[in-house]
XYZ file of C-alpha atoms in Angstrom:
521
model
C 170.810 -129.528 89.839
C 170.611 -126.838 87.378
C 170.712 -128.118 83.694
C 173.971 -126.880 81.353
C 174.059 -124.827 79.006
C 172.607 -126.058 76.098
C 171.493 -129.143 77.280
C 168.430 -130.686 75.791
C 165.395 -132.198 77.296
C 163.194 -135.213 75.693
C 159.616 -135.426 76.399
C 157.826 -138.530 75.118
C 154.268 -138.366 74.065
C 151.717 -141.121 74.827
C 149.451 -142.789 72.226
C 146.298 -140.755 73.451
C 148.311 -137.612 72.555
C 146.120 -135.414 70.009
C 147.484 -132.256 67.529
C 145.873 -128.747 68.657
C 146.144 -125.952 65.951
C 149.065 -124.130 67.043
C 150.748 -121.341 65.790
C 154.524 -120.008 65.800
C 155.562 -116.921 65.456
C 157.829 -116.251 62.166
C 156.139 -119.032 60.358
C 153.172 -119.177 57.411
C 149.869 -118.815 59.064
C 147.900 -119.766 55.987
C 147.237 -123.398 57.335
C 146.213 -121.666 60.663
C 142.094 -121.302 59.649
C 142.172 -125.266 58.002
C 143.731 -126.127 61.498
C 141.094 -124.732 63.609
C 138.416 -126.091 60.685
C 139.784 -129.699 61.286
C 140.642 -129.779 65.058
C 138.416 -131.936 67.057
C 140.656 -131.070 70.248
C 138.437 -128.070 71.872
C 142.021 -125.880 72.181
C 144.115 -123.455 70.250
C 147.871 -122.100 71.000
C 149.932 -118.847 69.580
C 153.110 -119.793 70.336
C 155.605 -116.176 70.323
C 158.873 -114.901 71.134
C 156.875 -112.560 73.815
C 154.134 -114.699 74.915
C 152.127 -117.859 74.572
C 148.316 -117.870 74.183
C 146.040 -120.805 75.404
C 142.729 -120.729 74.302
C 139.716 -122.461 73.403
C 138.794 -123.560 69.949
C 135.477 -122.268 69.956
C 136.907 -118.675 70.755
C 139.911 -119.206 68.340
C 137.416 -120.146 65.191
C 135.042 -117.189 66.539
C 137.648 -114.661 66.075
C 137.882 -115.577 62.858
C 139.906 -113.263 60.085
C 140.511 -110.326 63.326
C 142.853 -113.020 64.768
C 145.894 -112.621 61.737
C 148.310 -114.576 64.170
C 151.592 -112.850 63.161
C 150.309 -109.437 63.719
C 148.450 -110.398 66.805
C 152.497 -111.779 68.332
C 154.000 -108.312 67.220
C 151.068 -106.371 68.925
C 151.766 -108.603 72.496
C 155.698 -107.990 71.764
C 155.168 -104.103 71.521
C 153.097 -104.516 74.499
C 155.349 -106.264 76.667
C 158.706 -104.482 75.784
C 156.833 -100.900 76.653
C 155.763 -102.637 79.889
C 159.216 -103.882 80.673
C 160.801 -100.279 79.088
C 158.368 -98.775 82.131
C 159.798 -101.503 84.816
C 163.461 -100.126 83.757
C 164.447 -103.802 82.477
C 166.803 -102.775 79.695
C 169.487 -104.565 80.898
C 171.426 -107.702 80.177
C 172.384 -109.016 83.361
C 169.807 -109.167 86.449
C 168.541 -107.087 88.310
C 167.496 -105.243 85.427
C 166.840 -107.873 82.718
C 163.602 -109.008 81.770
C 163.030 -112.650 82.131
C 164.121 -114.971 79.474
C 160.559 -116.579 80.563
C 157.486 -115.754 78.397
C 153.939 -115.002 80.215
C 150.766 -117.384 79.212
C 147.419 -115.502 78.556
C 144.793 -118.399 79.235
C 141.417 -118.648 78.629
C 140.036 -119.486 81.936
C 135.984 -120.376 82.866
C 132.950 -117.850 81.625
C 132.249 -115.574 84.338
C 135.731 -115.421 86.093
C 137.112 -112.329 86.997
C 140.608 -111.516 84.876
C 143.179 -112.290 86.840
C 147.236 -112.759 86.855
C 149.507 -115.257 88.775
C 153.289 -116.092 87.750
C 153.676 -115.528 83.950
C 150.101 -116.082 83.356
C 147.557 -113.502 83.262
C 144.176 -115.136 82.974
C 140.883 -113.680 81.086
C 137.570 -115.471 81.083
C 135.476 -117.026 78.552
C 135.145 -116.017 75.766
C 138.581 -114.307 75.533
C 137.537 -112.576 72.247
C 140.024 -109.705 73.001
C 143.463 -111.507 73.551
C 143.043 -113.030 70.640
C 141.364 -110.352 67.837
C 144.208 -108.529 66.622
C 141.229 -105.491 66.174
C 140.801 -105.841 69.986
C 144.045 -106.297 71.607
C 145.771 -102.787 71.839
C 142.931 -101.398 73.558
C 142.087 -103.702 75.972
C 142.887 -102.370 79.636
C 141.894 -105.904 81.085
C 144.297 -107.938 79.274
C 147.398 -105.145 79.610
C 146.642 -104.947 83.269
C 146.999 -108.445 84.095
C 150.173 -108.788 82.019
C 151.332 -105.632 83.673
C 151.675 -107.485 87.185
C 154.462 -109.585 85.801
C 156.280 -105.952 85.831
C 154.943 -104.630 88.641
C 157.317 -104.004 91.618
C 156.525 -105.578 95.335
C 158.993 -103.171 96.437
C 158.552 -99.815 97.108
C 154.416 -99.972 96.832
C 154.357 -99.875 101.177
C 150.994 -101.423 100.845
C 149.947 -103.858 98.227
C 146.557 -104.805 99.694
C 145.415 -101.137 98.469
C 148.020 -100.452 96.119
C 148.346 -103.809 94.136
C 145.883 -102.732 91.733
C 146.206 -99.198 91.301
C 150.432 -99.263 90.766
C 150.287 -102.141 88.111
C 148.126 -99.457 85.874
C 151.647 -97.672 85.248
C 152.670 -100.769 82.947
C 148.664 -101.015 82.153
C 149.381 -97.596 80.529
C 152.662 -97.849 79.123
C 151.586 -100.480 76.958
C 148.313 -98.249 75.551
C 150.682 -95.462 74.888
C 152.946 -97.608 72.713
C 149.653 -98.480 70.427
C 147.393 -94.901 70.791
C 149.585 -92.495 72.458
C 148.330 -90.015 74.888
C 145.491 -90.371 73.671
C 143.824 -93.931 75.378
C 140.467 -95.092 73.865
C 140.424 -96.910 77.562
C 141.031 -96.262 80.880
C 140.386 -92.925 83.578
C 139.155 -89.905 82.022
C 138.566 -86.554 82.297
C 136.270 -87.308 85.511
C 138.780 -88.999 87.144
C 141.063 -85.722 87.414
C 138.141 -83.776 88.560
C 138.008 -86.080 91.356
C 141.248 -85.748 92.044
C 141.304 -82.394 91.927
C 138.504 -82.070 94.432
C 140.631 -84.495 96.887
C 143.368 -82.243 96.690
C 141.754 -79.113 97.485
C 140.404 -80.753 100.961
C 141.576 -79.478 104.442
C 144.990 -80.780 104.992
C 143.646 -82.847 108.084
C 141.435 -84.802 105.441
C 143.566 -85.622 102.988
C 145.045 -89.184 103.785
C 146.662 -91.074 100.909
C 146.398 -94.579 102.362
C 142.541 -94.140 103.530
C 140.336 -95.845 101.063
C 136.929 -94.166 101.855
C 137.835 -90.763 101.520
C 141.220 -91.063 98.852
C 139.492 -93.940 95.799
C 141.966 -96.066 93.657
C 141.156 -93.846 90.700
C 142.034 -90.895 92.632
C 145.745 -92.545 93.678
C 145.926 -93.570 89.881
C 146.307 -89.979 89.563
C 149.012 -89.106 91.815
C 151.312 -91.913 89.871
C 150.441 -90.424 86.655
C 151.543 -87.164 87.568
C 154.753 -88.500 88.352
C 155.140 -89.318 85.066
C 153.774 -86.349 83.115
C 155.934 -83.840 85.467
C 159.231 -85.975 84.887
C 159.017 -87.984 81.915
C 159.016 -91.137 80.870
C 162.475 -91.392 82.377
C 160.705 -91.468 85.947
C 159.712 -94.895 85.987
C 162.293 -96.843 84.970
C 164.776 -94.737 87.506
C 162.600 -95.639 90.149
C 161.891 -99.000 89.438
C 166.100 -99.381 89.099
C 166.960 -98.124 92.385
C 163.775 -100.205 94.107
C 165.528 -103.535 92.526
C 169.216 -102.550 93.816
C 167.889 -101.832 96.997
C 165.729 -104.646 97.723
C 162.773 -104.688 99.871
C 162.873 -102.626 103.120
C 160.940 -105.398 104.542
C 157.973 -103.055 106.470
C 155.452 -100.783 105.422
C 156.992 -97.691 106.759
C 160.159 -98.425 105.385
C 158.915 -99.070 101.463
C 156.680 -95.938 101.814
C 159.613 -93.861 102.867
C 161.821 -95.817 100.283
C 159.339 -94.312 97.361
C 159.230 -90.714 98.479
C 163.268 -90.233 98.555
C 164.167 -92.984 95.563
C 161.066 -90.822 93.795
C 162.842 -87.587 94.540
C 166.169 -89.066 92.921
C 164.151 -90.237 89.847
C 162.471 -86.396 89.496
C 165.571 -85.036 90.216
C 163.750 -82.413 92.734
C 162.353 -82.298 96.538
C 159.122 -84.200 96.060
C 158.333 -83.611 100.373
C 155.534 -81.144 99.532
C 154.122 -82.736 96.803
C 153.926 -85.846 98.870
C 152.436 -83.946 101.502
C 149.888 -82.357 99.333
C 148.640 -86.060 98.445
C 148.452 -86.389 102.091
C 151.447 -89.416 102.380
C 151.970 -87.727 105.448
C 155.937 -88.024 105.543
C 157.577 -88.394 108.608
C 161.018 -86.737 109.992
C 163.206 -89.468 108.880
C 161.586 -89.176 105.098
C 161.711 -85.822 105.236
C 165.366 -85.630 106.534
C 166.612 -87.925 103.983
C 164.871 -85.914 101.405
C 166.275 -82.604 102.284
C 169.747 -84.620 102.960
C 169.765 -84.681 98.989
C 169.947 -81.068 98.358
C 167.149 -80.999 95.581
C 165.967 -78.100 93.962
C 162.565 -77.519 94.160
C 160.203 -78.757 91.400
C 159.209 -76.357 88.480
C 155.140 -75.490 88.591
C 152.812 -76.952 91.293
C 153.118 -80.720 90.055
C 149.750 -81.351 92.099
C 147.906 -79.216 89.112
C 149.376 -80.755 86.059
C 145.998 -82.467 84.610
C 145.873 -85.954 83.605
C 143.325 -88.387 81.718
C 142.594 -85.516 79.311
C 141.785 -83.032 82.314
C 141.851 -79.725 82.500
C 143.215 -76.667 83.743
C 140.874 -74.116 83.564
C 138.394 -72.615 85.454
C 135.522 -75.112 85.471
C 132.459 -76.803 87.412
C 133.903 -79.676 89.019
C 130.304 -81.156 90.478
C 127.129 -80.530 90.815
C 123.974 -81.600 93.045
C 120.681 -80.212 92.760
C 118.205 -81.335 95.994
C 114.449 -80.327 96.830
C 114.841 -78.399 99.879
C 111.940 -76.603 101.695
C 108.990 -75.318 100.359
C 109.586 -75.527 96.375
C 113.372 -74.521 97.030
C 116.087 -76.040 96.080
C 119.601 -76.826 97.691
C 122.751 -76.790 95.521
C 126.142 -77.814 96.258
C 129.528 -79.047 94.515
C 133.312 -77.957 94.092
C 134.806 -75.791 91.440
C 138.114 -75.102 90.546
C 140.042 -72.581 90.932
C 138.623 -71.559 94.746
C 137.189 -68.211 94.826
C 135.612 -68.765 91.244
C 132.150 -67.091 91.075
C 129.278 -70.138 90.404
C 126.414 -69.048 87.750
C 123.305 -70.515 87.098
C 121.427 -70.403 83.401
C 117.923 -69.286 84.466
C 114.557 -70.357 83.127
C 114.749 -66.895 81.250
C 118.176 -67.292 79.540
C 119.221 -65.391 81.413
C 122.596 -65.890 83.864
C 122.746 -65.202 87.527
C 125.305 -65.688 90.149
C 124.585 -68.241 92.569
C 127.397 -69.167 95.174
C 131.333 -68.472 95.681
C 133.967 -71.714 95.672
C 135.738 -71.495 98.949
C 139.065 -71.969 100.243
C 138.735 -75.321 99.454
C 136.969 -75.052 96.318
C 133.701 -76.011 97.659
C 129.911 -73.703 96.918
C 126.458 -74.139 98.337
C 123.292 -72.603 98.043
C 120.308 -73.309 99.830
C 117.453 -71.677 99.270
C 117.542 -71.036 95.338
C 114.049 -70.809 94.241
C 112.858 -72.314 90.715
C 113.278 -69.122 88.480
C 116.799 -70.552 88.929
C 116.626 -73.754 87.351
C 116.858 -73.716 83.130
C 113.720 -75.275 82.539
C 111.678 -73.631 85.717
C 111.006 -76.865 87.524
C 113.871 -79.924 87.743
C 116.671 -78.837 85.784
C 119.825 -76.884 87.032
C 122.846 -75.839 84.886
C 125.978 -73.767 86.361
C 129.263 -72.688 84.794
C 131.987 -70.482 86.634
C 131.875 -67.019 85.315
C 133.734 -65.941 82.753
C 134.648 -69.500 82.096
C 134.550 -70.435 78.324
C 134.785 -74.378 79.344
C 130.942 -76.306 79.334
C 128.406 -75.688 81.713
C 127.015 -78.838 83.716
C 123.764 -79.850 84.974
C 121.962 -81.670 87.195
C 118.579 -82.850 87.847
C 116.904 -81.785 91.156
C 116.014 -85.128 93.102
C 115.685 -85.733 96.559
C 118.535 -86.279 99.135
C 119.801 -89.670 99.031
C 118.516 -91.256 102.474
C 117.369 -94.188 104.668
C 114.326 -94.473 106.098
C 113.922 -97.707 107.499
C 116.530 -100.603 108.033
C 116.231 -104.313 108.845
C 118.213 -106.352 110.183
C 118.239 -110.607 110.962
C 121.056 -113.173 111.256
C 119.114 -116.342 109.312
C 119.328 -119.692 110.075
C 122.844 -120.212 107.674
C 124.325 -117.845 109.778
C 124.148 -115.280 107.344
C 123.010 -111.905 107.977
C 119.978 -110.483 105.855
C 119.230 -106.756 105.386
C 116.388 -104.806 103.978
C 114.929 -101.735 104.272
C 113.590 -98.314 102.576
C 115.433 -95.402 101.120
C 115.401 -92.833 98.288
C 115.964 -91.994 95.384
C 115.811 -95.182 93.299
C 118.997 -96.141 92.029
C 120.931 -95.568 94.736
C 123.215 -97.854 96.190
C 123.693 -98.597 99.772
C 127.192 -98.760 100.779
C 127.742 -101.099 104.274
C 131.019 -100.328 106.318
C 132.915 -103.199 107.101
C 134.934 -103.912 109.916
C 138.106 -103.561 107.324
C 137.287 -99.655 106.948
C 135.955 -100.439 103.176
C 132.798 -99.516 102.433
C 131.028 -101.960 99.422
C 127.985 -101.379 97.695
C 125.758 -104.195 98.777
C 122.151 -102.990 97.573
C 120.561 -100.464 95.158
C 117.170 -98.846 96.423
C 114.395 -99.882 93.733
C 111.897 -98.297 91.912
C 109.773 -98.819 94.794
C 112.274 -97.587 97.530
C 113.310 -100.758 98.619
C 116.506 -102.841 99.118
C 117.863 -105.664 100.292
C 120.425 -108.260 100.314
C 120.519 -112.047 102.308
C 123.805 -112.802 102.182
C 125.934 -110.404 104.135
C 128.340 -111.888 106.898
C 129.925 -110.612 110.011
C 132.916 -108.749 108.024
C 129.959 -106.479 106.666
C 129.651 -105.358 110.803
C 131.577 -102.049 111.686
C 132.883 -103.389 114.963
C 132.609 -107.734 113.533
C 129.597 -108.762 115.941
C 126.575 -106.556 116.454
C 126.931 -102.911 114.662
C 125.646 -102.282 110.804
C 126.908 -98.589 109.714
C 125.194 -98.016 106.026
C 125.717 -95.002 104.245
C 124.344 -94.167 100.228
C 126.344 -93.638 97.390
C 124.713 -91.788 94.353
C 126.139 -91.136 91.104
C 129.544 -91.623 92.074
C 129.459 -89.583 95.309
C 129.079 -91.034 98.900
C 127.010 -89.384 101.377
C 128.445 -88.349 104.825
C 125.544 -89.186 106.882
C 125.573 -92.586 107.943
C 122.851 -94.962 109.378
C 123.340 -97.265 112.048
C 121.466 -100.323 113.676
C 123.098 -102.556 116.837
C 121.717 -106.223 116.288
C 120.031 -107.256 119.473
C 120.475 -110.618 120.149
C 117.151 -112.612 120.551
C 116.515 -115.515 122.683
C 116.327 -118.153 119.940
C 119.840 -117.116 119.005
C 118.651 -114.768 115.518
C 118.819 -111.421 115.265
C 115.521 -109.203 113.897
C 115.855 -105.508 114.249
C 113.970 -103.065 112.758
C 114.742 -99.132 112.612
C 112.664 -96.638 111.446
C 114.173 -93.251 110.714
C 112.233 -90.057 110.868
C 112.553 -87.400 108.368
C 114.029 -83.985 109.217
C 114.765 -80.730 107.294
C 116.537 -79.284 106.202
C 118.402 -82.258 104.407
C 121.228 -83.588 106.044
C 120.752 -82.764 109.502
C 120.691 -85.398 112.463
C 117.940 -87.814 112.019
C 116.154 -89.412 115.147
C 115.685 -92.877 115.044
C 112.050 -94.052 116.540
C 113.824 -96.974 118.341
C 116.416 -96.408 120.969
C 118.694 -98.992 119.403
C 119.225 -97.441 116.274
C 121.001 -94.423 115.164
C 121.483 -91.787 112.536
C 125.104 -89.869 112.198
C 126.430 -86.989 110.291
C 130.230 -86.625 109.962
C 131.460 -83.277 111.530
């Protein structure tokens, strides 16, 4: 039975009951430092009309005079109310009131990941910046786990993927209410060149939902857009109509949900845009977009930068790789396609090198060394014309594996090693989920190797290792593949050893018949 209105309850507290140092917001704070000084209970509490903070002691004394309580309660308040202004919970009566019920921020184990649950978003040991009221309003861990009490389980079609990309909308909103436009935290510029070279891809690879080739950082953009085109007001419509509706109840159905309710909330016929970010509407979306009668949005949303992008004509990337002889291979994407690439030379002097395509992409193969600024290792290109920064790479080699090993150890775990270059690569596994995790870095001496893999690391779950490399932020498209043979005793011990080819990137032959070298078309 629900409790009346205004009913009281009694709680009774035991003899081995002990004071912590607690604060409340409105009151004097200036016992707050002897109360930490004379606790012998190893935990501390802010108690505030917005949220209550757990913590430990040791991290409460550390803190010291950055922890100011009452400012440190109206920093979380400002916090919360943007992230609820952003959810479109301005209301008094549900759907669209914020709960009466305050979140906990708790100071869980050293070592933890930060984490959120029902009201209680969770940072580890030592939680220095929940509590510092020099730290709080730009932490991005600590607004993103109070952000999932905002975020909607309705119209995200698939939170697996999307659960930690959306919340970053109320991650955002309450940065923006302390710093603006400006965030000291978060994407950058880098991000939206990503994203830009996403969006100039063929149309058939462009796939929203496909987490290899479209990353979380790149889908962070695509919601951010959504609010820099429309406004502020874009959100909270959205989220509005999502809570009157209710859930759909199917993937499908919430994806098709956002692209029309998103369409209301920009006031305009979002169908291309969508498509351009490669959601791949279907007739029925599109049919209940165009039922609406929307005018067409101003500009080409899909170009308005974010993260402190820009919009001018710029380098996007840039790879230098040894290539035959003492040549060297370049490659990358600038924007806009058709721009003109030019190298700095080792005489000062500044050459044209390659052409962005269609889809923004350039490649050279056979520059030789009088190309590269300092004669020998160093490349630096701009777009012509272009009065944005040049940027440079170093000439290495190709990232690539040259031997793999492979054995399923007594525990049942599977062990891999092997050889590849250039140090500091990672090697990227692709498991039978379609992610692909980093799971070794190549060493100084060209090795790698990690004993503690499982079958979800296997592309098909029982006898196929795919490995790719992923170097300074890029993944490779040729992949490396071994089939585990399965040995009498029950283990598996496989060794492949690739051969080398040029020029870099073609098909590799593997010595061994079992294993196998691809190159995505």
């Amino acid at each position: 039975m629900a409790p009346e209105a205004g009913s009281r309850v009694t709680v009774e507290l035991g003899q081995t009951a002990m004071p912590v140092p607690y604060y409340t917001e409105g009151v004097d704070y200036s016992a707050w430092t002897s109360m930490l000084d004379a606790s012998t209970v190893p935990y501390a509490l802010h108690s505030g009309s917005s949220v209550v903070i757990a913590s430990s002691l040791s991290s409460a004394k550390y803190v010291g005079p950055e922890s100011h309580p009452t400012a440190l309660m109206l920093y979380y308040q400002m916090g919360i109310n943007a992230q609820s202004a952003a959810a479109g919970l301005d209301g008094q009566q549900p759907p669209h009131q914020a709960s009466p019920l305050r979140p906990w921020v708790v100071e869980t184990c050293a070592g933890v990941n930060p984490n959120a649950s029902d009201y209680s978003a969770n940072m580890p040991y030592p939680a220095l910046d929940a509590l510092s009221v020099l730290r709080a309003p730009s932490t991005w861990g600590l607004w993103h786990e109070l952000g999932h009490q905002r975020q909607s389980t309705v119209w995200p079609w698939d939170m697996p993927s999307l659960g930690e990309v959306t919340v970053n909308i109320f991650t955002t909103a309450a940065l923006r209410r302390f710093w603006g436009e400006s965030l000291p935290v978060g994407p950058r510029a880098a991000t939206w060149d990503r994203a830009q070279i996403y969006l100039m891809q063929p149309d058939a690879e462009r796939e929203f939902d496909n987490m290899e080739s479209n990353t979380g950082a790149n889908r962070e953009v695509m919601f951010e857009q959504l609010r820099r085109s429309f406004g502020d007001t874009f959100y909270p419509r959205l989220e509005r109509a999502a809570r009157t509706l209710g859930d759909p109840g199917d993937k499908a159905a919430r994806k098709r949900l956002f692209q029309v309710e998103a369409s209301k909330a920009a006031n305009a016929d979002l169908s291309e845009y969508f498509g351009a970010w490669g959601l791949r509407p279907d007739a029925q979306t599109l049919a209940q977009i165009a039922a609406l009668s929307l005018p067409k949005p101003p500009g080409q949303p899909t170009q308005v930068p974010v993260f402190g992008g820009s919009a001018e004509s710029r380098i996007l990337d840039v790879w230098a790789f040894s290539a035959q002889g003492r040549n060297v291979q370049i490659e990358g994407h600038a924007w806009p396609p058709g721009a003109v690439i030019e190298a700095r030379t080792q005489h000062n002097g500044r050459a044209g090198v390659a052409t962005a395509d269609a889809f923004g992409r350039y490649r050279n193969d056979a520059l030789d060394k009088g190309y590269l600024r300092d004669g020998a290792t160093l490349l630096e290109l701009r777009t012509a014309n272009s009065a944005g920064a040049s940027q440079q790479a170093t000439v290495t080699q190709r990232p690539v594996v040259t031997s793999l090993r492979v054995r399923r150890t007594q525990t049942g775990a599977i062990w891999v090693n092997g050889t590849g270059a250039p140090a500091g690569a990672d090697v990227e596994v692709h498991n039978r989920d379609g992610s692909w995790p980093a799971v070794a870095t190549v060493g100084g001496d060209g090795t790698f190797e990690n004993d503690h893999l499982n079958d979800n690391h296997l592309v098909d779950g029982s006898t196929m290792l795919e490995v790719r490399m992923n170097f300074r932020e890029r993944s490779f498209p040729e992949r490396w593949r071994a089939v585990l043979l399965q040995a009498i005793d029950g283990s598996f011990d496989v060794e492949c050893r690739f051969t080398t080819s040029e020029p870099a990137g073609e098909s590799l032959q593997a010595i061994e018949g079992q294993c196998a070298k691809a190159v995505l078309p």
